[in-house]
mmCIF file of C-alpha atoms and ligand atoms in Angstrom:
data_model
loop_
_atom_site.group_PDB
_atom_site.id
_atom_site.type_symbol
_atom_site.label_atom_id
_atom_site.label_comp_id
_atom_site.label_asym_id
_atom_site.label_seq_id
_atom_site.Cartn_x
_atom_site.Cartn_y
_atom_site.Cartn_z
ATOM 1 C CA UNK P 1 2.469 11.985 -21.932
ATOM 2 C CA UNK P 2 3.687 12.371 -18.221
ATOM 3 C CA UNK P 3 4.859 15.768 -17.020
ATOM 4 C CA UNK P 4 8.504 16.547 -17.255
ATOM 5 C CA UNK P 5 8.346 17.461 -13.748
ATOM 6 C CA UNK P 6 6.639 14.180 -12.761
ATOM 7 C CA UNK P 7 9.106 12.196 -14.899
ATOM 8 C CA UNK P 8 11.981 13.895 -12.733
ATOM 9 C CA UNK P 9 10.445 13.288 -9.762
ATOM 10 C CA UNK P 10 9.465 9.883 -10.338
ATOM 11 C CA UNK P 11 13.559 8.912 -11.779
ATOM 12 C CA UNK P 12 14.648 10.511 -8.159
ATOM 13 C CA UNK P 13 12.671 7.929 -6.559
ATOM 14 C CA UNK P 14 13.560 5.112 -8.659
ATOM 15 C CA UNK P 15 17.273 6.534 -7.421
ATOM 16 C CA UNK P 16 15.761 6.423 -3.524
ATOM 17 C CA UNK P 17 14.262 2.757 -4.236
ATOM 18 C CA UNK P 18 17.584 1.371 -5.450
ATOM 19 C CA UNK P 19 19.000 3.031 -2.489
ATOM 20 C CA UNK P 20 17.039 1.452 -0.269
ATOM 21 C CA UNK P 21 17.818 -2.279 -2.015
ATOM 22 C CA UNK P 22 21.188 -1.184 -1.465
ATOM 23 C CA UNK P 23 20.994 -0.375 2.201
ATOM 24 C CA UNK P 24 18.987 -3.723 2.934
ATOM 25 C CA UNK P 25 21.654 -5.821 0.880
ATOM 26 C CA UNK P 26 24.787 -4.229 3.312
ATOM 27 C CA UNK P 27 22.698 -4.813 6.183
ATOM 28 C CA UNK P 28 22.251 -8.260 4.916
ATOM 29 C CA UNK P 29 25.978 -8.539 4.369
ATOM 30 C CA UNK P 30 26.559 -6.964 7.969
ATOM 31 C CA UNK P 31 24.430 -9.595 9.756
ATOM 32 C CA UNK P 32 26.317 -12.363 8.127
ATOM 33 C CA UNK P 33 28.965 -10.857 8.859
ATOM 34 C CA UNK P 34 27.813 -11.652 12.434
ATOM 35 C CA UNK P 35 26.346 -14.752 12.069
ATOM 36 C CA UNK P 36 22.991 -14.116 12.550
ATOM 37 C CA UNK P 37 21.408 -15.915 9.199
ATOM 38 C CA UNK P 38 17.552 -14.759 10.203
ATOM 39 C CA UNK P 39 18.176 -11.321 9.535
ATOM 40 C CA UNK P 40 20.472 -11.793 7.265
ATOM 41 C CA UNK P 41 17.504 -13.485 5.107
ATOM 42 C CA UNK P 42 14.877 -11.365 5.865
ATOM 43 C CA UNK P 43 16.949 -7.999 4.741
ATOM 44 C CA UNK P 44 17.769 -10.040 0.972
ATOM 45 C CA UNK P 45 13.742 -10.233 0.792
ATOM 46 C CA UNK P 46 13.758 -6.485 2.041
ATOM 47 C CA UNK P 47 15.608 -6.070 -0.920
ATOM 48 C CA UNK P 48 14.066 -7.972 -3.155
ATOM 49 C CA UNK P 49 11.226 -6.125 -2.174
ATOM 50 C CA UNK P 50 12.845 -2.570 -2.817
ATOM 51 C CA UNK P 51 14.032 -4.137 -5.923
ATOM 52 C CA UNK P 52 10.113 -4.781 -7.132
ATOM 53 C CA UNK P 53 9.319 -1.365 -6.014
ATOM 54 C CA UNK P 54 11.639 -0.211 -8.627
ATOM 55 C CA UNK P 55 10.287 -2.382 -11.436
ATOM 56 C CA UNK P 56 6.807 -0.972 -10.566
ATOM 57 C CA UNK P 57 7.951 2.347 -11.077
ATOM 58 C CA UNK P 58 9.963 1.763 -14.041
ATOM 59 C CA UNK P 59 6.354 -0.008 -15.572
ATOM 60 C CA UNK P 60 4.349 2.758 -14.910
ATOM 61 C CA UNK P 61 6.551 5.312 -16.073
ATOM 62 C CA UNK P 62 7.086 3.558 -19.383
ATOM 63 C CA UNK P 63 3.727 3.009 -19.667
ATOM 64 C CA UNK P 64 3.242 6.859 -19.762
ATOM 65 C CA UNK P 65 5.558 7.744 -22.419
ATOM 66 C CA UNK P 66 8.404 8.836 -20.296
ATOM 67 C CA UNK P 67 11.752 7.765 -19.893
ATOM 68 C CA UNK P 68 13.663 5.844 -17.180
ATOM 69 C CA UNK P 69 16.948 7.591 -16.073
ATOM 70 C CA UNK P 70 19.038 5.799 -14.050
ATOM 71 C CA UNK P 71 21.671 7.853 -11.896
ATOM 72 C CA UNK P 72 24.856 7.355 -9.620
ATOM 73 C CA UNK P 73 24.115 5.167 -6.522
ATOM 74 C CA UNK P 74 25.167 6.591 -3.256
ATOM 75 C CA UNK P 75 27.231 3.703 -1.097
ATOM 76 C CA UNK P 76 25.369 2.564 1.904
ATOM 77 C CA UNK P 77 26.970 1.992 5.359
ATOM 78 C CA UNK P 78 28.742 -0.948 5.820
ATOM 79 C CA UNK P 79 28.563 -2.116 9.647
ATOM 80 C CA UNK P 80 25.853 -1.195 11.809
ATOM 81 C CA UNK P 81 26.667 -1.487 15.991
ATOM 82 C CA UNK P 82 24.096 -3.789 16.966
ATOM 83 C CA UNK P 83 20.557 -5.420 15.101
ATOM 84 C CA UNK P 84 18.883 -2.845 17.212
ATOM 85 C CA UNK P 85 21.146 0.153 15.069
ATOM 86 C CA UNK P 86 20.546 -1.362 12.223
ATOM 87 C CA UNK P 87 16.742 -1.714 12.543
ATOM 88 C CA UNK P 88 16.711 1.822 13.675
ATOM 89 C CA UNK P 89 18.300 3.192 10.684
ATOM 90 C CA UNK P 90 16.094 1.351 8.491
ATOM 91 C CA UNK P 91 13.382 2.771 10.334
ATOM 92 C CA UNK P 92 14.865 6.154 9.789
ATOM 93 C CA UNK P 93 15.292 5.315 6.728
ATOM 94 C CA UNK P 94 11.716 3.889 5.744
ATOM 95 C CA UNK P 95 10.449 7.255 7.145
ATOM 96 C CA UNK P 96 12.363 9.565 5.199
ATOM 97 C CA UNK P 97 10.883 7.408 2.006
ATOM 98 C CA UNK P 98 7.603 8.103 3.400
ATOM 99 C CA UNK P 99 7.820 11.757 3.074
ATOM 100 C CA UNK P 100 8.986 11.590 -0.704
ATOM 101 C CA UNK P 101 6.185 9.701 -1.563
ATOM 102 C CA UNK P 102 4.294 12.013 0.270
ATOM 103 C CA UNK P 103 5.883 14.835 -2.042
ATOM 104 C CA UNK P 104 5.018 12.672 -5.287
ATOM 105 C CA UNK P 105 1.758 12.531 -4.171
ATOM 106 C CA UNK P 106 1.306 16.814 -3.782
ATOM 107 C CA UNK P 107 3.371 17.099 -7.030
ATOM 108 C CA UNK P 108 0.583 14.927 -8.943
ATOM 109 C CA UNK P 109 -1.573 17.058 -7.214
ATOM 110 C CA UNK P 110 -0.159 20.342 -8.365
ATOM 111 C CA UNK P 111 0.321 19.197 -12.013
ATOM 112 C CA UNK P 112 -3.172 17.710 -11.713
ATOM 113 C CA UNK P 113 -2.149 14.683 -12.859
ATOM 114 C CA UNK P 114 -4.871 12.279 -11.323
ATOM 115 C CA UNK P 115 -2.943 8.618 -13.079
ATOM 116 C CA UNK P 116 0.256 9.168 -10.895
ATOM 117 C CA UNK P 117 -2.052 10.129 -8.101
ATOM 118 C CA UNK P 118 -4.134 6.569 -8.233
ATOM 119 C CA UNK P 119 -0.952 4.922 -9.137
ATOM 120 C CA UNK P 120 1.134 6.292 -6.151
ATOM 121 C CA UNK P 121 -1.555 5.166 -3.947
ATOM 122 C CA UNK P 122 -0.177 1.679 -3.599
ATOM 123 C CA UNK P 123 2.783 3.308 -2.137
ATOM 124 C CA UNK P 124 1.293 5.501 0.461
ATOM 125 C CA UNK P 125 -0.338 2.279 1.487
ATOM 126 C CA UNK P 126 2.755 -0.017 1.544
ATOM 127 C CA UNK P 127 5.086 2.599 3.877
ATOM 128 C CA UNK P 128 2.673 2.261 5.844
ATOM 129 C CA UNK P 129 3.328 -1.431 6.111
ATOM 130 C CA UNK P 130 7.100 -0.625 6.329
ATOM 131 C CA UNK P 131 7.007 1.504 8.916
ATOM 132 C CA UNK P 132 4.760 -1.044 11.158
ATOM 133 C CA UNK P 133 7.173 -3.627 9.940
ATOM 134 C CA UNK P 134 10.602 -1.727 11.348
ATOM 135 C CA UNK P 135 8.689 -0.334 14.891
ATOM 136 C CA UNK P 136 7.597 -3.893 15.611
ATOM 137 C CA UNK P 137 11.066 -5.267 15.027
ATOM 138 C CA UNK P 138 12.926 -2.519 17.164
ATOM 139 C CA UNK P 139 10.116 -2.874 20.048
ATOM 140 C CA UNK P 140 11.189 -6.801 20.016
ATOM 141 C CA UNK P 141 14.949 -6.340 20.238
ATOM 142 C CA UNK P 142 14.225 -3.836 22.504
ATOM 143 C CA UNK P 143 12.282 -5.943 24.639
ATOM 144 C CA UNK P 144 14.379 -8.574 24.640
ATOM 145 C CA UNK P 145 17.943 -6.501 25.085
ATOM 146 C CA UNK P 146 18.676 -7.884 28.286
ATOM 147 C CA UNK P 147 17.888 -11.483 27.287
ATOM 148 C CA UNK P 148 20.636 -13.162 25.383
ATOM 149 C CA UNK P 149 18.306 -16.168 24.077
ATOM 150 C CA UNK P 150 15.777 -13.299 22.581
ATOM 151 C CA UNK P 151 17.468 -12.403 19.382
ATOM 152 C CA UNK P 152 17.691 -15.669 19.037
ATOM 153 C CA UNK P 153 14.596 -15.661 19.147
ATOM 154 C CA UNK P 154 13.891 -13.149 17.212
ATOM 155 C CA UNK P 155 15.667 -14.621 14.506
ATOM 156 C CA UNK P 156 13.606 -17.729 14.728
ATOM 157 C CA UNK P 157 10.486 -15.742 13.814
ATOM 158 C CA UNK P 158 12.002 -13.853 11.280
ATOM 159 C CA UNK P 159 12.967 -16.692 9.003
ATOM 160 C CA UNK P 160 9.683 -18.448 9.572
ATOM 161 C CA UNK P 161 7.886 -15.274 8.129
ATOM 162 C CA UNK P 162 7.050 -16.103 4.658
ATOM 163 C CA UNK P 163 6.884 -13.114 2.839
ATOM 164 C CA UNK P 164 6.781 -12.131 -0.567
ATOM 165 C CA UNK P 165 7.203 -8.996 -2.476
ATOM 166 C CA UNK P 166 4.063 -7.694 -2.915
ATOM 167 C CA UNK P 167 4.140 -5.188 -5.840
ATOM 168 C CA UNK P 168 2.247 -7.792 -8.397
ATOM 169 C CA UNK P 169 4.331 -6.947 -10.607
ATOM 170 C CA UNK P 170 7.340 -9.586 -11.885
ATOM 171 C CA UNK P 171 10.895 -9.115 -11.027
HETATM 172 FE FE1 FE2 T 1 10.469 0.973 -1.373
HETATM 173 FE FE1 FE2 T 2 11.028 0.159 1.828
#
């Protein structure tokens, strides 16, 4: 059986995960909203992605004996003032993820609890990834701010990027 404390900790991030699909669907919304149908696409895999990371929480925790808790959904922002703002947030926002699964990863190591620790592995790994993901972007629109063909651009890349969640486990 899983630690109480782990459990907790481990339903507050399923919370943060759902957030996040949240926050990349509006975003998706807000650059339709704008036309721009690259991004637009590439934030529904985002959260398709976040989506998976949820699953692969809710798999693991089951598989321990504990019980998945699902709690109230804080409303994301609804309009961003550029795709620069927007990709900064997420960045923010990938960041502050990184320091809760940072904080899973001491709590398994206070309660000892070496599973959770090899499990939450995987996401140290993929914020990473994020991160890298969100800095490239900005640097790009950043780059190109004073050329009104780059997002364009941009956008041309983005939907030719095949990517696909890559939890392994099935939505
Ligand atoms: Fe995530
Ligand atoms: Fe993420």
């Amino acid at each position: 059986m899983i630690h109480e404390k782990m459990e907790k900790a481990i339903n507050d991030q399923i919370n943060w995960e759902l957030f996040s699909a949240y926050l990349y669907f509006s975003m998706a919304a807000y650059f339709d909203s704008v036309n721009l149908k690259g991004f637009s696409g590439w934030m529904m895999v985002q959260t398709m992605e976040e989506q998976a990371h949820t699953k692969k929480f809710y798999d693991y925790l089951t598989s321990r004996g504990g019980r998945v808790q699902l709690s109230e959904i804080k409303a994301p922002a609804f309009k961003w003032d550029s795709p620069l703002a927007a990709f900064e947030n997420a960045l923010e926002h990938e960041q502050i993820v990184t320091g809760r699964i940072n904080d899973l990863v001491d709590l398994s190591i206070e309660l000892k609890d070496h599973a959770t620790n090899s499990f939450l592995k995987w996401y140290v790994d993929e914020q990473v990834e994020e991160e890298e993901t969100a800095v490239r972007l900005i640097q790009s629109l950043k780059l190109n701010e004073n050329n009104p063909g780059g997002i364009f651009m941009i956008e041309k890349e983005l939907t030719q990027m095949t990517i696909v969640p890559t939890t392994g486990s099935k939505l």
